[in-house]
Coordinates of C-alpha atoms in Angstrom, one line a residue:
M1 CA -40.7 77.3 -10.3
S2 CA -39.9 73.7 -9.9
L3 CA -36.4 72.3 -10.7
V4 CA -35.8 69.4 -13.0
K5 CA -32.7 67.2 -12.5
L6 CA -30.5 66.6 -15.6
S7 CA -27.8 64.1 -16.4
I8 CA -25.3 64.1 -19.2
K9 CA -26.3 61.8 -22.0
G10 CA -23.3 62.4 -24.3
I11 CA -21.4 64.7 -26.6
S12 CA -21.9 64.9 -30.4
Y13 CA -19.6 66.5 -32.9
S14 CA -21.3 69.3 -34.8
Q15 CA -22.0 68.3 -38.4
T16 CA -22.4 71.9 -39.6
Q17 CA -20.0 74.1 -37.6
N18 CA -16.3 73.3 -37.3
G19 CA -15.0 73.1 -33.7
A20 CA -18.4 72.9 -32.1
Y21 CA -20.0 70.1 -30.2
A22 CA -23.5 69.5 -28.9
L23 CA -23.7 68.5 -25.3
I24 CA -26.8 66.4 -24.7
L25 CA -28.4 66.7 -21.3
N26 CA -31.1 64.2 -20.3
E27 CA -34.2 64.8 -18.1
V28 CA -33.6 62.3 -15.3
D29 CA -37.3 61.5 -14.7
G30 CA -38.4 61.9 -18.3
D31 CA -37.5 61.5 -22.0
R32 CA -36.7 65.0 -23.0
K33 CA -33.2 66.1 -24.0
L34 CA -31.6 69.5 -23.8
P35 CA -28.9 70.0 -26.5
I36 CA -26.4 72.8 -25.8
V37 CA -23.8 73.9 -28.3
I38 CA -20.3 74.1 -26.7
G39 CA -16.8 74.6 -27.9
A40 CA -14.1 72.0 -28.4
F41 CA -12.2 73.0 -25.2
E42 CA -15.3 72.6 -23.1
A43 CA -16.2 69.3 -24.8
Q44 CA -12.7 68.0 -24.1
S45 CA -12.9 69.1 -20.5
I46 CA -16.3 67.5 -20.0
A47 CA -15.2 64.3 -21.7
I48 CA -12.1 64.0 -19.5
A49 CA -14.2 64.5 -16.4
L50 CA -16.6 61.7 -17.6
E51 CA -13.7 59.4 -18.3
K52 CA -12.2 59.0 -14.8
E53 CA -9.2 57.0 -16.1
I54 CA -7.9 59.9 -18.2
K55 CA -5.4 62.1 -16.4
P56 CA -4.0 65.0 -18.4
P57 CA -0.3 65.6 -17.7
R58 CA -1.1 69.2 -16.5
P59 CA -4.4 70.4 -15.0
L60 CA -6.9 71.8 -17.4
T61 CA -8.5 75.1 -16.5
H62 CA -11.5 73.4 -14.8
D63 CA -9.1 71.2 -12.9
L64 CA -7.1 74.2 -11.8
F65 CA -10.3 75.9 -10.6
K66 CA -11.2 72.8 -8.6
N67 CA -7.8 72.6 -7.0
F68 CA -8.0 76.3 -6.2
A69 CA -11.5 76.0 -4.7
E70 CA -10.6 72.9 -2.6
R71 CA -7.5 74.7 -1.2
F72 CA -9.8 77.4 0.2
D73 CA -12.5 75.0 1.3
I74 CA -15.0 76.0 -1.4
V75 CA -17.4 73.4 -2.7
I76 CA -19.8 73.6 -5.6
K77 CA -23.1 72.2 -4.3
Q78 CA -25.2 72.3 -7.5
V79 CA -25.5 73.9 -10.9
I80 CA -28.7 75.5 -12.2
I81 CA -29.4 76.4 -15.8
H82 CA -31.7 79.3 -14.9
K83 CA -32.4 81.3 -18.0
L84 CA -32.6 80.9 -21.8
V85 CA -32.4 84.1 -23.9
D86 CA -32.1 84.1 -27.7
G87 CA -30.8 80.6 -27.7
V88 CA -28.1 81.2 -25.0
F89 CA -28.4 79.3 -21.8
Y90 CA -27.4 81.1 -18.5
S91 CA -26.3 79.1 -15.5
S92 CA -25.4 79.6 -11.8
M93 CA -23.2 77.6 -9.5
I94 CA -24.3 77.3 -5.9
C95 CA -21.1 77.4 -3.9
E96 CA -20.5 76.9 -0.2
R97 CA -17.7 77.8 2.2
D98 CA -17.9 77.7 6.0
K99 CA -21.7 76.9 5.6
I100 CA -22.3 80.1 3.8
E101 CA -23.7 79.8 0.3
E102 CA -22.8 82.1 -2.6
I103 CA -24.3 82.1 -6.2
I104 CA -21.8 82.6 -9.0
D105 CA -22.8 83.1 -12.6
A106 CA -21.1 81.0 -15.2
R107 CA -21.3 79.9 -18.8
T108 CA -23.3 76.6 -19.0
S109 CA -20.4 74.6 -20.4
D110 CA -18.0 75.8 -17.7
A111 CA -20.6 75.2 -15.0
I112 CA -21.2 71.6 -16.2
A113 CA -17.5 70.9 -16.5
L114 CA -17.1 72.0 -12.9
A115 CA -20.2 70.2 -11.7
L116 CA -18.7 66.9 -12.9
R117 CA -15.5 67.5 -11.0
F118 CA -17.4 68.3 -7.8
N119 CA -20.0 65.5 -8.3
A120 CA -22.6 68.3 -8.1
P121 CA -26.1 67.7 -9.5
I122 CA -27.3 69.7 -12.5
F123 CA -30.8 71.2 -12.6
T124 CA -32.9 73.5 -14.8
Y125 CA -36.3 75.0 -14.3
K126 CA -39.3 73.2 -15.7
N127 CA -40.3 76.1 -17.9
I128 CA -36.9 76.1 -19.6
L129 CA -37.2 72.4 -20.3
D130 CA -40.8 72.9 -21.5
K131 CA -39.5 75.6 -23.9
A132 CA -36.2 74.1 -25.1
G133 CA -36.4 70.4 -24.4
I134 CA -36.8 68.1 -27.4
Y135 CA -37.1 64.4 -27.9
L136 CA -33.9 63.0 -29.5
K137 CA -32.9 59.5 -30.4
V138 CA -29.3 59.5 -29.1
N139 CA -26.8 57.6 -31.1
P140 CA -25.3 54.7 -28.9
E141 CA -21.8 55.7 -30.0
T142 CA -22.5 59.2 -28.7
E143 CA -24.0 57.9 -25.5
N144 CA -20.9 55.8 -24.8
L145 CA -18.6 58.7 -25.8
E146 CA -16.7 56.4 -28.3
N147 CA -15.7 59.6 -30.2
L148 CA -13.6 60.6 -27.2
D149 CA -10.3 60.4 -29.1
D150 CA -11.7 62.9 -31.7
I151 CA -12.6 65.3 -28.9
L152 CA -9.2 65.0 -27.2
S153 CA -7.3 65.5 -30.4
T154 CA -9.1 68.7 -31.2
P155 CA -7.0 71.9 -30.6
E156 CA -8.0 73.9 -27.6
T157 CA -10.2 76.8 -28.7
F158 CA -12.6 79.0 -26.9
G159 CA -16.2 77.9 -26.6
L160 CA -18.7 79.2 -29.1
E161 CA -21.5 80.0 -26.7
D162 CA -20.4 83.7 -26.6
S163 CA -19.0 83.7 -30.1
D164 CA -19.4 86.8 -32.3
E165 CA -19.5 84.6 -35.4
P166 CA -22.8 84.9 -37.3
K167 CA -25.3 82.1 -36.6
S168 CA -27.3 80.3 -39.1
S169 CA -30.5 82.2 -39.7
Y170 CA -33.9 80.4 -39.7
S171 CA -35.9 83.6 -39.6
T172 CA -37.1 83.3 -43.2
Y173 CA -38.9 80.0 -42.5
S174 CA -42.5 79.7 -41.1
L175 CA -43.2 77.9 -37.8
S176 CA -44.6 74.9 -39.6
E177 CA -41.5 74.7 -41.8
L178 CA -39.3 75.0 -38.7
H179 CA -41.1 72.2 -36.9
E180 CA -40.7 70.0 -40.0
M181 CA -36.9 70.9 -40.1
L182 CA -36.6 70.1 -36.4
E183 CA -38.2 66.7 -36.9
Q184 CA -35.8 66.0 -39.8
A185 CA -32.8 67.1 -37.8
V186 CA -33.8 64.8 -35.0
Q187 CA -34.1 61.9 -37.3
D188 CA -30.7 62.7 -38.8
E189 CA -29.3 63.0 -35.2
D190 CA -27.9 66.4 -36.1
Y191 CA -28.2 67.7 -32.5
E192 CA -26.5 71.0 -33.1
K193 CA -28.8 71.9 -36.0
A194 CA -31.8 70.7 -33.9
A195 CA -30.8 73.0 -31.1
K196 CA -30.6 76.0 -33.4
I197 CA -34.0 75.3 -34.9
R198 CA -35.4 74.8 -31.5
D199 CA -34.0 78.2 -30.4
E200 CA -35.7 79.9 -33.3
I201 CA -39.0 78.3 -32.5
S202 CA -38.7 79.2 -28.9
K203 CA -38.0 82.9 -29.7
R204 CA -41.2 83.1 -31.8
E205 CA -43.4 81.2 -29.4
S206 CA -42.2 83.1 -26.3

């Protein structure tokens, strides 16, 4: 399976779920976007890594991990989003120490936060992007992360990727209705809703 390189397009606050954000990944050599729902803490950590000038007074968890890894000569070479199951993305970090590579499983939000700190490229497989990638018109304010202050002022909470909270159900809608709803969500720039609808479509078409 061929790998597709991704870049971070921006972070959008969820309009439907308190404390949740949509991380927008962009296909480097294409126009498709990959929205991933993450928690406030992960959004804050990613935003800080993107804004190089911001230095928290104490290291965040991902900064601590980087400091720990560097102390023992461990480097993250790349991150691969390798699986999508029931709307949940699974990722792996390719790490290297003494020219020996190891693969470590990680939540996608954690893996991306660390990839930024190690300047490691982010990839996914073409079949995942074919299944979950959508065309989104990204708000310039989101792209420039002008809502950074909102992200940084949000209390630190655990991410929602593995949350036990009930998710919005779209199982009662037909595929044609879901595609119409997806198109509307994209027009409204409601990335988090678009990601959930896309996941429901992907489950049915898989």
